[in-house]
Every structure is written in C-alpha cells, then in structure tokens.
XYZ file of C-alpha atoms in Angstrom:
559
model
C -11.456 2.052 25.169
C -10.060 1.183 21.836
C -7.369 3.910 21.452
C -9.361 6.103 18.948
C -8.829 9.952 18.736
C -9.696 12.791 17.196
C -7.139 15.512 16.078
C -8.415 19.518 15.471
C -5.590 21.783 14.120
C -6.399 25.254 13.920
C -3.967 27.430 11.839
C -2.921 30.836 13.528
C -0.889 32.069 10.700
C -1.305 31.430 6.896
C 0.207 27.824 5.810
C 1.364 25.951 2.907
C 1.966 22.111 2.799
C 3.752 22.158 -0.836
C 2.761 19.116 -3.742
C 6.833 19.887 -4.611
C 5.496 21.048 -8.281
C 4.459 24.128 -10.271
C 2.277 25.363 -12.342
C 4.241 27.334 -15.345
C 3.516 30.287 -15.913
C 1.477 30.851 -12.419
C 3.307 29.879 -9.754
C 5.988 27.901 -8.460
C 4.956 25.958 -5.741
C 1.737 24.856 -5.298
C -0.102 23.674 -1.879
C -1.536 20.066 -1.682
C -5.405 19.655 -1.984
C -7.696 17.446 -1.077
C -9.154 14.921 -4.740
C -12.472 15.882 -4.608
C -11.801 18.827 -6.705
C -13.429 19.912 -9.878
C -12.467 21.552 -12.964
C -13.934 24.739 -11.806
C -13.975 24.465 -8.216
C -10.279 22.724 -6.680
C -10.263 21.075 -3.497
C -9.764 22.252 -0.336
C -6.023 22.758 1.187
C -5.475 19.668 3.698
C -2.503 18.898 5.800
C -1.172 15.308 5.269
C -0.799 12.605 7.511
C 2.919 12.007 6.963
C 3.421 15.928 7.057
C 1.718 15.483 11.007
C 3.266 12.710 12.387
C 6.690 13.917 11.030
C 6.577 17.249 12.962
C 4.272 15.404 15.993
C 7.597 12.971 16.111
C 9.696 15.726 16.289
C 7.735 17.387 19.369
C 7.662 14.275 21.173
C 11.380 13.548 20.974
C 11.544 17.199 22.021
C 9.399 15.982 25.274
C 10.957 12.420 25.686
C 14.815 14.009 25.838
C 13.352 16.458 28.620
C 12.148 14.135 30.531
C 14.929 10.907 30.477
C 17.610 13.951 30.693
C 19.440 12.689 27.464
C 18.954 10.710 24.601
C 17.747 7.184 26.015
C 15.375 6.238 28.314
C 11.807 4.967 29.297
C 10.252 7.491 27.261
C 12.312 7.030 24.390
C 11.453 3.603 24.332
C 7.352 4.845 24.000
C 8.092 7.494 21.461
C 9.773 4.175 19.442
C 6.337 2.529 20.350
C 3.932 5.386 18.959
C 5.970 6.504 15.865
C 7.804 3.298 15.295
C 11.735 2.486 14.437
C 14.020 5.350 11.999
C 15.685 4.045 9.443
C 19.430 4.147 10.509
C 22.797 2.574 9.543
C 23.384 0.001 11.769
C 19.380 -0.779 13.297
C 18.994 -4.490 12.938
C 15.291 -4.487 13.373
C 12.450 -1.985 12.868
C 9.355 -1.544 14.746
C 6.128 -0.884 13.589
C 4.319 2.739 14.597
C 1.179 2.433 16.723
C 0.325 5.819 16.054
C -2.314 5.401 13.067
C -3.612 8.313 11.434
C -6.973 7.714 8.971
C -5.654 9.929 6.487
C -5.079 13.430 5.942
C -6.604 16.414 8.149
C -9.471 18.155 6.241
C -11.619 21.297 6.777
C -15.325 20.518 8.033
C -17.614 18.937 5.331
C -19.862 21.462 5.433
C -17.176 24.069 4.214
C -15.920 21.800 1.358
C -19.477 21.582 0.286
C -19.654 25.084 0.229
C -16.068 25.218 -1.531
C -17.400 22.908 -4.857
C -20.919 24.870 -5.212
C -19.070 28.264 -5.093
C -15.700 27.875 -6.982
C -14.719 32.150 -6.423
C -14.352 30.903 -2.758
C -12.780 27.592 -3.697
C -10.170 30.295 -5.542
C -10.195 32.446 -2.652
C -9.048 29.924 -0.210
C -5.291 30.216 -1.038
C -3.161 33.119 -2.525
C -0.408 34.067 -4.024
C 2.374 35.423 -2.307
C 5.727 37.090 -3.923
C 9.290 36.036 -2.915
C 12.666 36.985 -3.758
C 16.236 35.662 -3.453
C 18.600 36.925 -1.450
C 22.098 38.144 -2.785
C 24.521 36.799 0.441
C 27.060 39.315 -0.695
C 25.048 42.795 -1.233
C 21.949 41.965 0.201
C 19.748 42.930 -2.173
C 17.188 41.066 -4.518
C 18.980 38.626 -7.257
C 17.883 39.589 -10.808
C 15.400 36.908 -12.424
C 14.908 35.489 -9.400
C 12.003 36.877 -8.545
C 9.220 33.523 -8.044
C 5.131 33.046 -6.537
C 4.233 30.628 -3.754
C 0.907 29.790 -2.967
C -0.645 30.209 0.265
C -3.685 28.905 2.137
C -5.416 31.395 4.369
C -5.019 31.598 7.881
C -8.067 31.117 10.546
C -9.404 27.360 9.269
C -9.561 24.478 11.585
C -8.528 21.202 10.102
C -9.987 17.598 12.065
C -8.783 14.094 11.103
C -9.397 10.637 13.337
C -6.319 8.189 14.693
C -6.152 5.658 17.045
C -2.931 3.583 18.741
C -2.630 -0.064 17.955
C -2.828 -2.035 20.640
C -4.093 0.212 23.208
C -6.271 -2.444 24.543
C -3.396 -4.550 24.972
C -1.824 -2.061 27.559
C -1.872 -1.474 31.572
C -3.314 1.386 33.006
C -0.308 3.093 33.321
C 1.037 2.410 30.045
C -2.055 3.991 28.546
C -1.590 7.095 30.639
C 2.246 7.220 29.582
C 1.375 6.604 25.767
C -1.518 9.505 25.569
C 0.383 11.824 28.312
C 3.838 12.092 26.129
C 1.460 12.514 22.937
C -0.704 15.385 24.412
C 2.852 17.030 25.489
C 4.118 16.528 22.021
C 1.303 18.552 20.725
C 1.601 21.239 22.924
C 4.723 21.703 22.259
C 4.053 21.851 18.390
C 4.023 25.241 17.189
C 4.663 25.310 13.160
C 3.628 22.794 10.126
C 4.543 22.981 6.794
C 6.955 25.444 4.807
C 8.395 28.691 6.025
C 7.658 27.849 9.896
C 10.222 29.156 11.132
C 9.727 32.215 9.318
C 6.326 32.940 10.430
C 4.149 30.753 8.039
C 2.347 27.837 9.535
C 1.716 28.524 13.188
C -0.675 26.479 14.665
C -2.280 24.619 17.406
C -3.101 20.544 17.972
C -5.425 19.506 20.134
C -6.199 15.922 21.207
C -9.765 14.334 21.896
C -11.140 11.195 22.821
C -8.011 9.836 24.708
C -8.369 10.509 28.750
C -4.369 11.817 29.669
C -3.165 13.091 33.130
C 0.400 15.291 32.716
C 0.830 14.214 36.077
C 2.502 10.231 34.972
C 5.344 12.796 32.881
C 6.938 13.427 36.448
C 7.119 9.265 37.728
C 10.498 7.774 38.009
C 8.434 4.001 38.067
C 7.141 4.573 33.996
C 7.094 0.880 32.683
C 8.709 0.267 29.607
C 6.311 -0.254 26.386
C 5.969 -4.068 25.305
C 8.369 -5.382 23.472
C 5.720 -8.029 21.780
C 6.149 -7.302 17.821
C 2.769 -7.590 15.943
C 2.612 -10.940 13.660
C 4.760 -12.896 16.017
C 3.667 -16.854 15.720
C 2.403 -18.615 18.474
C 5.304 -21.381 20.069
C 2.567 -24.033 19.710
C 0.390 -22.864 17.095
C -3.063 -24.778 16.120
C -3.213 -27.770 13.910
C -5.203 -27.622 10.853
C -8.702 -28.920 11.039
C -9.760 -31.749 8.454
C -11.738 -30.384 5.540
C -13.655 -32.310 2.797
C -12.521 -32.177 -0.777
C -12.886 -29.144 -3.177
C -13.153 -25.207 -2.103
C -15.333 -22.192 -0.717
C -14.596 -19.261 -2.477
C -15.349 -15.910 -1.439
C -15.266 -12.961 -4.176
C -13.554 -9.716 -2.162
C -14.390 -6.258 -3.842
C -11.693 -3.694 -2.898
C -12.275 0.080 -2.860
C -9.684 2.035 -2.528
C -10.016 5.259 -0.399
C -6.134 5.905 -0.332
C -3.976 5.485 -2.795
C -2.326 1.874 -2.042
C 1.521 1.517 -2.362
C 2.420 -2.639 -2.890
C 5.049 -4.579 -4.025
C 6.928 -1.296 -4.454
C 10.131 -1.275 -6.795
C 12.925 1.642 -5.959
C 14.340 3.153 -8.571
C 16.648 5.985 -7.823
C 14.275 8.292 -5.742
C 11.020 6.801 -7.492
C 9.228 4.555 -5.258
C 6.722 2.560 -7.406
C 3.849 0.375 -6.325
C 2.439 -2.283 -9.082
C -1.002 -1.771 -10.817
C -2.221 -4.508 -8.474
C -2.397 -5.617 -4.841
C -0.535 -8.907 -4.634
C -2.231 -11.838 -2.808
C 0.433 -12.112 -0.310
C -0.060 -8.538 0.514
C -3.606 -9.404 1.245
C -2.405 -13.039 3.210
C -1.898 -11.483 6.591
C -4.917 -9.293 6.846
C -7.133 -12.233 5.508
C -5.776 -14.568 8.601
C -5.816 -12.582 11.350
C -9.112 -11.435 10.604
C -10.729 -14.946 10.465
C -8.430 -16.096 13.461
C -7.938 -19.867 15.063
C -7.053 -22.320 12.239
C -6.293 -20.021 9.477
C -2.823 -19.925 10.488
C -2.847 -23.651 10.061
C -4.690 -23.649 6.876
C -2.501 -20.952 5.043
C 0.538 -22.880 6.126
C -1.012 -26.545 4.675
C -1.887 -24.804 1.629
C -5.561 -24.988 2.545
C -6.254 -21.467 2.679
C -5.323 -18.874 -0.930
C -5.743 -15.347 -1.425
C -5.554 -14.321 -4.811
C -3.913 -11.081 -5.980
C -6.361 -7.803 -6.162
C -6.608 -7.318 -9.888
C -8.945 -3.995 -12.000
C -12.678 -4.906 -11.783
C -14.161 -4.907 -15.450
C -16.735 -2.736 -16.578
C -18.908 -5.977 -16.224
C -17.954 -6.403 -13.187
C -15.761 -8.930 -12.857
C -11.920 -9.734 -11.959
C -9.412 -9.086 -14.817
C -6.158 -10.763 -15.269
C -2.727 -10.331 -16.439
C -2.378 -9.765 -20.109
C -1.342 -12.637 -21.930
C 2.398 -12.388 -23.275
C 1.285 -14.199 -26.299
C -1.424 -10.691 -27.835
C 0.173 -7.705 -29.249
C -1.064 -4.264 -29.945
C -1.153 -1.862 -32.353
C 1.692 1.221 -31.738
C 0.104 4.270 -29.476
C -2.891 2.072 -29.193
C -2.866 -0.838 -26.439
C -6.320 -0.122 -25.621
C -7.389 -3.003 -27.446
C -5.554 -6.848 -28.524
C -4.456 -6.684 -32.511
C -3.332 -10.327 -32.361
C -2.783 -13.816 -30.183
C 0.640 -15.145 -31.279
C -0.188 -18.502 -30.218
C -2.616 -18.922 -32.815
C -1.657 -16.603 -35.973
C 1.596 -14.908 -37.691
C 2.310 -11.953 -36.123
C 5.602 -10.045 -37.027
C 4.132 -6.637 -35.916
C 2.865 -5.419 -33.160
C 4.393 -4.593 -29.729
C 3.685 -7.075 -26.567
C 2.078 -5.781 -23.520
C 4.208 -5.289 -20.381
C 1.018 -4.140 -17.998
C -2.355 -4.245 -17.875
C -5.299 -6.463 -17.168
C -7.474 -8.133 -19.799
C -11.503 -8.623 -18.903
C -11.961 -12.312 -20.303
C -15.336 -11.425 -21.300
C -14.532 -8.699 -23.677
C -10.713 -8.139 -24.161
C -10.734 -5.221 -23.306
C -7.217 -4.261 -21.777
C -7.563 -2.073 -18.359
C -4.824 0.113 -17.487
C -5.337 1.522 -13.521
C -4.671 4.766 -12.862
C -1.452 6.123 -10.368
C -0.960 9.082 -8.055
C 2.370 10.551 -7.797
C 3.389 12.326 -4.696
C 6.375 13.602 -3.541
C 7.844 13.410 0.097
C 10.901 14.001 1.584
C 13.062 13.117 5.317
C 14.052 15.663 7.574
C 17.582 15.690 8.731
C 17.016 16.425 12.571
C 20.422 18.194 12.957
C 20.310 20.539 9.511
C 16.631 20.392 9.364
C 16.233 20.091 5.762
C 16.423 17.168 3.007
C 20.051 15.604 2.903
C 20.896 12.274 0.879
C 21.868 10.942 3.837
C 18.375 10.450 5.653
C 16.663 9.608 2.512
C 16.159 13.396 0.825
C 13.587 14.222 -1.520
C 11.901 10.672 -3.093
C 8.299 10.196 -5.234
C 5.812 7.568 -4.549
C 3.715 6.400 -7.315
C 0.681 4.398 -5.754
C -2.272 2.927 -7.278
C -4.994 5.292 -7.196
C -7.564 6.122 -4.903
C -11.155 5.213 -6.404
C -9.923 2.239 -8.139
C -12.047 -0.923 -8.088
C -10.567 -4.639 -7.696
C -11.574 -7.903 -7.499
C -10.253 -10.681 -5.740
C -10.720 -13.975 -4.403
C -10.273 -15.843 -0.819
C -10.389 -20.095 -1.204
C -10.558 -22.239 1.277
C -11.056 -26.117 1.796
C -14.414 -26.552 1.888
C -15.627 -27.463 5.753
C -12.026 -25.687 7.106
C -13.642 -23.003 8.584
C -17.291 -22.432 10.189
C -20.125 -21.123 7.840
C -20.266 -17.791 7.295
C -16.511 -17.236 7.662
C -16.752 -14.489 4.755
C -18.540 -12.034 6.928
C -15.375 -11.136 9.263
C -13.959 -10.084 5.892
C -16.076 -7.203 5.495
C -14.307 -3.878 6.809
C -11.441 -1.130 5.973
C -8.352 -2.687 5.590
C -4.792 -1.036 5.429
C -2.821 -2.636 2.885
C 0.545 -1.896 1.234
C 3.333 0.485 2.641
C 3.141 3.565 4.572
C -0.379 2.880 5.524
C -0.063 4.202 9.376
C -0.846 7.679 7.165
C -1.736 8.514 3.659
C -1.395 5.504 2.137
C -3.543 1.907 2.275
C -6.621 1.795 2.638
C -9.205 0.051 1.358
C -12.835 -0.755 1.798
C -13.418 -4.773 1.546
C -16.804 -6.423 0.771
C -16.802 -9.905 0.407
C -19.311 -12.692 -0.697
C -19.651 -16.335 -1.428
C -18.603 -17.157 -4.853
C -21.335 -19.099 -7.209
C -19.372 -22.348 -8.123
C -18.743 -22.493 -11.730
C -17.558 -26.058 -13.005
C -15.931 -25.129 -16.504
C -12.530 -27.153 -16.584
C -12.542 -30.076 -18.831
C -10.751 -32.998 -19.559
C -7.172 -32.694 -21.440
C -5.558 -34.616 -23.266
C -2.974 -33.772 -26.167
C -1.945 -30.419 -26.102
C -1.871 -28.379 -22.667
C -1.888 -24.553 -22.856
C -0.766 -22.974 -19.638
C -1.900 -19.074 -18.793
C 0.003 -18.112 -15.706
C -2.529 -15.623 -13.443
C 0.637 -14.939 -10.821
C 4.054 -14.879 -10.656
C 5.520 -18.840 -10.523
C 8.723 -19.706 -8.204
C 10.397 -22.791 -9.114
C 13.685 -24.337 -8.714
C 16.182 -25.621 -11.210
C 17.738 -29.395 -10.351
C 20.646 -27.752 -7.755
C 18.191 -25.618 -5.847
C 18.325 -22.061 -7.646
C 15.140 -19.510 -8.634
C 14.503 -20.605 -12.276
C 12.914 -19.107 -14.874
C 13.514 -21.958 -17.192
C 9.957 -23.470 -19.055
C 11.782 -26.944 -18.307
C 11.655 -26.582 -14.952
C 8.448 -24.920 -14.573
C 6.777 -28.061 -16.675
C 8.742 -29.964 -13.575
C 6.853 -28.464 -11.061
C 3.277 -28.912 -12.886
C 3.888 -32.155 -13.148
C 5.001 -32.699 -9.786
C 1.419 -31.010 -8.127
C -1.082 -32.730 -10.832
C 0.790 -36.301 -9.581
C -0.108 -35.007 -6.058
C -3.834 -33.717 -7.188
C -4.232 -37.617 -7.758
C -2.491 -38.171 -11.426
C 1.123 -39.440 -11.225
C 0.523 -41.582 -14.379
C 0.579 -38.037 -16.234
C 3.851 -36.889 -18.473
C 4.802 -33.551 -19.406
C 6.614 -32.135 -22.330
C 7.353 -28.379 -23.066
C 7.167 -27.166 -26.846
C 9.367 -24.789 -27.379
C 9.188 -24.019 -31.243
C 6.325 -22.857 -32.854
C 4.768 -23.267 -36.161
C 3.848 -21.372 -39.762
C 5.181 -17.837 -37.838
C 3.568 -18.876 -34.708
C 4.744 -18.818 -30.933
C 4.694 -21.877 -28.898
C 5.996 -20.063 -25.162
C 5.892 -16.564 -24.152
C 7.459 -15.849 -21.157
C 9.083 -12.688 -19.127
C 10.677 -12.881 -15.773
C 9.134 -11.285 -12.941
C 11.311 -9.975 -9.470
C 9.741 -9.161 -6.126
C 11.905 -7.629 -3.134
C 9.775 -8.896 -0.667
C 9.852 -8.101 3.040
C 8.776 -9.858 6.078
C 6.866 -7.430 8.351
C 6.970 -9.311 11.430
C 10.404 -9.419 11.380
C 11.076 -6.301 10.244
C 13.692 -7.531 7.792
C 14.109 -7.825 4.115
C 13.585 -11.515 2.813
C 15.121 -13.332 -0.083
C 14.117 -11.685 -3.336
C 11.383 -13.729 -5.195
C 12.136 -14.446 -8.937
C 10.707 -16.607 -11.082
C 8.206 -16.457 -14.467
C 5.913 -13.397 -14.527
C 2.322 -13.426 -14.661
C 0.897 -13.021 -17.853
C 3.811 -15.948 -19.473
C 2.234 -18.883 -21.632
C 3.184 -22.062 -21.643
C 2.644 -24.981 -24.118
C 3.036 -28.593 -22.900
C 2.393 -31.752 -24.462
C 0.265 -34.240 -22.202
C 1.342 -38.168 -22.449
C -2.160 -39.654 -20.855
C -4.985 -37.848 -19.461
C -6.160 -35.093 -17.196
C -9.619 -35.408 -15.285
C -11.547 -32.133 -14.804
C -11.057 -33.230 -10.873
C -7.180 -32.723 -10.974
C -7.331 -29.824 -13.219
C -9.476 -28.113 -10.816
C -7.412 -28.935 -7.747
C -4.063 -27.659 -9.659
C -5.864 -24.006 -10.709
C-alpha cells in the first residue's frame, strides 16, 4: 500500500488540449502532442497533467461543497491535502499537493508505435475543424473571421500512473476519505480541454489500484487530514558524526524525462527556469534520501551538492563560462579570446553557457516553452486576477547533466551512493508535467591536481558567491569577496596567508571579470518566499595577490 494509481480516460466526444499557438497558414490552434514525434510522423495527442488535475480539482470541490453543505469543512480540508493550497490574496502559507501525477496521459504504446511506422495515421489522428465568429448584433458570421482548430478524434483511451504522498503515513480511515472524495471527483468529471461545454471533450476517468468505499462520503466522524508539512525539522535533530579528513565524492548523472523548471525568474507572464539545476535545488532530495546524519552533515558544512551542469560530449561535467573569453558576433559556439591573458577590444562576453574544460567547447542546453493558464472558478476563463495566461520555459527533456555529491570522508556508511540511484522530482510544478529526472550515481575516482600557490592567485567562481560587506549587506564588491577567501583558507589551516585583489590590468588586459547574479529563492517547507540571494555570479574571475604560501592541502579543502 504505497498510494500508487493508475488513471484510464476514455474520450466520448472528439477533444483538443490546445499548445496556445498556430501554425500560419494551416491552422490556428494546434493540440499538444506527445515529443516523440518525427518529421514525418508527429506524436500522438496526450492530455497533460496540469490540464487533469485542474479540472479533477474542480470536480472534487464540486463533491467536497456537497458534502460539508458550504464552503468549509472536513472535506475541504482533504481536497487542500490532495491538490494542495491556491494561490490567494491574503493565504499566509501554502501547502504542498499530495496528488502526484507521473506525467501526462498517453495512448497505449502499442498504438504510438503504430503512429511513427505509419505517419498517414499519425496525420489521421486529429483534424481540422472550421469555426466562425459570431456577430452579437445580427447574428450572422463576421467577415474575415473565419479560422481552423485542430481536433483529435474521438474513441481513444488515454492511461497515465499517480500516487498520493504520504499515503502510508495515514489511518485507515483517512485513506478511505482521501481515495473515496477522489473516485467521486472523477465521476463527476464530464469534459477536458477546450469547447467542453460546447460538446467537445466529453469523457470518462476511471481510477485503479486504490481500494475506495463511497460509503465513508456519508460519516459525520471524517478525521481531519494531518496537518504535518513535509520538510519540517526534527525538535532534537541528530548530531553530526565525526569524519576523518578529506572527501567521498559521488559523480550523479541526471536524465531528464520532463522538462525541469529551477531557479525560475518571472518576467511579466514568462516564467523562466535557468540552463542548470542549482545544487540547492538538489540539497533536499540528496538528504532525505540518505536519511539519519545528513541533516547534521549538510548543516556543519560536511555534506555539498554541486549544481547539475550540461554533460560534455566526453562525458564529463561542464562549467560556467568564464567572464574573462569572448566570442565572435552570431558565433558563441566556440571561445575567440581569454581577456585575462591577451588584448581583446572585440568580441562580445558570454552571459550563458557551459564550457567542457577538456575542449572549450561552449554548450548551450536546449528549452521547452509551454504555455498554461488559471481558471477563474466564478467566470471560468483566464482573468489577470488568478494569474491568466503565463509561459514556462524549462530546461528540456532529454538533456544530460552532471553533478557531484561530497561528503567527509567516514560521515556516512559505505556504499551511501547507492540510495541515490532513482527518479527524482526536482524544480517547480513537478506534482505534474514538470521535474523529473532519472539519477545514477557513482563513486568519484580521486584526482589530486591542486598545487601549491604562491604569487599570483587566479580565482574561477563555479557558483554563485554570497558575501557580506563590513555592516552586514549582500555584496558584490571583489574586496569583500577576497575577505571571505581569506577568512575560509585561515580556517582550512592557513591564517598566516594575506590577500590582495588586483583590480587593473595590464598591456589591454583584464585583471577581474565579474557580473552579479540574483536568486528569489523560496523555502518549501515553509511555504514562504525567503530573502533574495545576491551576490557575484558564477562564471566571475578573480585575481588576488598571495603574501605567503598555499599548500595543495588547504587549496583542496577551500574548492
């Protein structure tokens, strides 16, 4: 009894899900597909996730306000369990959905197969169908109005897999209550997609896997969900075992199934992830899944996650582009020139991208737009005021990364790495469409290649890098940042060790090359926003002079 599921929905009527584009010159408004099309052959019409838990929501509020007899009550409270908190003016706290759907709902394998090797059916799967405006003062057709919506066919059975977080977690009777008011909310849901309630889109959900008795929906004595939020802390949580000097490292290959939306900026109605998955993204997933101390260890410093950066064509992890190379106009596909060590007066410096250190080659990942909307229950359409019609670009699915997991060597029992391997969901909206990943992980090979410095000390920043100025405030200052390396090699074992930033540069060339990076961040187990995180961006180089020496030892523990 995990709370796994599986979902059939078998169209009565013919159906469109819209991708909220066109094609000119064809039609108007197309119907989202599954990727694995071809260029002769698309894919296969799906339903998305979001699209069935929005209109699954709406059936079970439909079902809870029946049965509390207004709009509060005990089965409010588990409709707020399964589909999580709404974005409202005034909510001080949202919760988490433990409805989970693995992605969108797809037609049987067998008939997808059979869509790619035959692309006339592929074709044949949707049409075309006319539509005209309507004149509200003659009733009759505008002029030039006339437009072509496409159509998938009626008849086809779509399946997809869920399960409900925390089901384990739950009484008898709570399970009952959780699966009863789901089954009821898709019985009661009649229509998906556009045009429902004009006769497009009829359909019918059925549950399976889940064991639910209608008979709870009629109980006066229905407990009330827990009120537990995920990611809560422990009051007394465990100490941090000893650990010997130096680190394990684990090398985490990331495959990404959905596309994964992290760190996402907003601007306007564009919701856009970065080209990456940040390390702090990863944090949370990486402790809970190796449990006991590495709570304790992330919060010592003891434990690091490394952001999720393009794997190379070799193979490897990339990193951030140096600020220091520049590219040729139109072509950033490959480095023209290193500042740092030659005149360069043209050129344009890279903003994105990933550089494989064995090659230079500069990787670019690919994005998937996708457009979405929110429902206004009472007008039920898109209004400003719920959110409206809003993008999200996300980092694509198929793409490769590379990351890595460190820990204190002896911290944690051998073969730790193996509770890494899995499907994670990672990133926003990943109850649905979005986030997730497959994870393979496996030891690292140690490589010792620091050496001593002494001299000159060139500084490469792989992540973003918080400091503080003297009175307490985010700085993106080079002063201050030269601070705060000084500051961890004296604790790495080398207070005898001075700093000094070079600013100005030589015979044309560049001496620092820094841009400042901003992350809204937010705290999921709160369910609030946190303090926005600015600092120096990753990719920014630093030159500092070095008054006395640093041992390979102390460089090592710094990096």
């Amino acid at each position: 009894m995990n709370g796994e599921f599986e979902l059939s929905l078998f169209m009565i009527s013919d159906w469109r899900i819209g991708t909220g584009t066109g094609r000119y010159g064809y039609l108007h408004r197309l119907v989202q597909r599954d990727a694995e099309g071809t260029a002769k052959a698309p894919g296969a019409p799906i339903v998305p996730a979001k699209t069935l838990v929005g209109v699954w929501r709406d059936s079970c509020e439909l079902a809870a306000h029946a049965l509390d007899s207004g709009s509060s009550g005990v089965w409010h409270d588990w409709l707020a369990f399964l589909f999580g908190g709404q974005y409202a003016t005034g909510d001080p706290m949202l919760r988490p959905a433990a409805l989970v759907l693995n992605g969108p709902l797809r037609l049987p394998d067998r008939l997808t197969g059979l869509l790619r090797d035959r692309p006339s059916v592929a074709w044949a799967a949707t049409f075309r169908k006319p539509g005209v405006a309507i004149d509200p003062v003659t009733g009759t057709a505008q002029t030039e109005m006339l437009r072509f919506e496409e159509m998938a066919r009626a008849g086809v059975t779509l399946s997809g897999r869920g399960r409900i977080e925390g089901y384990d977690g739950l009484d008898p009777v709570g399970r009952e209550a959780a699966v009863a008011l789901l089954m009821a909310g898709a019985r009661l849901l009649e229509g998906i997609g556009g045009k429902r309630r004009r006769g497009a889109g009829r359909c019918r959900l059925t549950i399976d896997g889940l064991a639910g008795d209608f008979a709870i929906l009629g109980r006066t004595d229905v407990p009330a969900p827990p009120t537990d939020r995920p990611f809560s802390v422990e009051d007394r949580p465990m100490a941090a075992p000893v650990a010997r000097p130096g680190w394990e490292t684990v090398n985490l290959t990331l495959t990404v199934e959905q596309p994964v939306l992290a760190a996402a900026t907003v601007q306007g109605n564009l919701v856009e992830g970065a080209d990456h998955i940040p390390g702090w993204c990863l944090m949370p997933e990486v402790a809970r899944r190796l449990g006991g101390a590495a709570h304790a260890l992330v919060r010592t410093g003891d434990l690091v996650v490394t952001a999720a950066t393009p794997q190379t064509p070799d193979g490897e992890r990339s990193l951030p582009v140096p600020k220091v190379l520049v590219h040729a106009k139109g072509a950033p596909a490959r480095p023209t020139a290193n500042r740092m060590a030659e005149d360069a007066a043209d050129g344009k410096q890279y903003r994105k991208g990933f550089i494989a250190p064995g090659n230079g080659t500069i990787i670019i990942p690919g994005t998937t737009l996708r457009m979405h909307n929110t429902i206004d229950d009472d007008l039920q359409r898109p209004t400003r005021a719920v959110g409206g019609v809003y993008i999200y670009r996300a980092l694509a699915a198929g793409t490769v990364l590379r990351a890595q997991v460190r820990v204190r060597a002896g911290a944690l029992p051998s073969g730790w790495e193996r509770r890494l391997n899995d499907r994670w969901r990672v990133g926003r909206s990943s109850k649905d469409d979005y986030g997730r990943v497959r994870v393979e992980a496996q030891a690292a090979v140690q490589e010792d290649r620091v050496r001593a410095v002494g001299g000159v000390l060139r500084v490469w920043l792989l992540s973003d890098l918080l400091v503080r100025d003297a009175r307490l405030r985010p700085s993106t200052e080079v002063a201050d940042a030269v601070r705060a390396l000084e500051a961890a090699f004296a604790k790495a074992g080398a207070p005898e060790v001075r700093l000094t930033p070079i600013i100005a540069g030589e015979n044309g060339r560049v001496a620092v090359a820094v841009a400042a990076g901003r992350t809204e961040s937010w705290h999921r187990g709160w369910g609030l926003p946190r303090s926005t995180l600015y600092g120096l961006a990753q990719g920014s180089c630093l030159t500092i002079e070095v008054t006395g020496r640093l041992d390979p030892a102390v460089l090592a523990e710094v990096r």
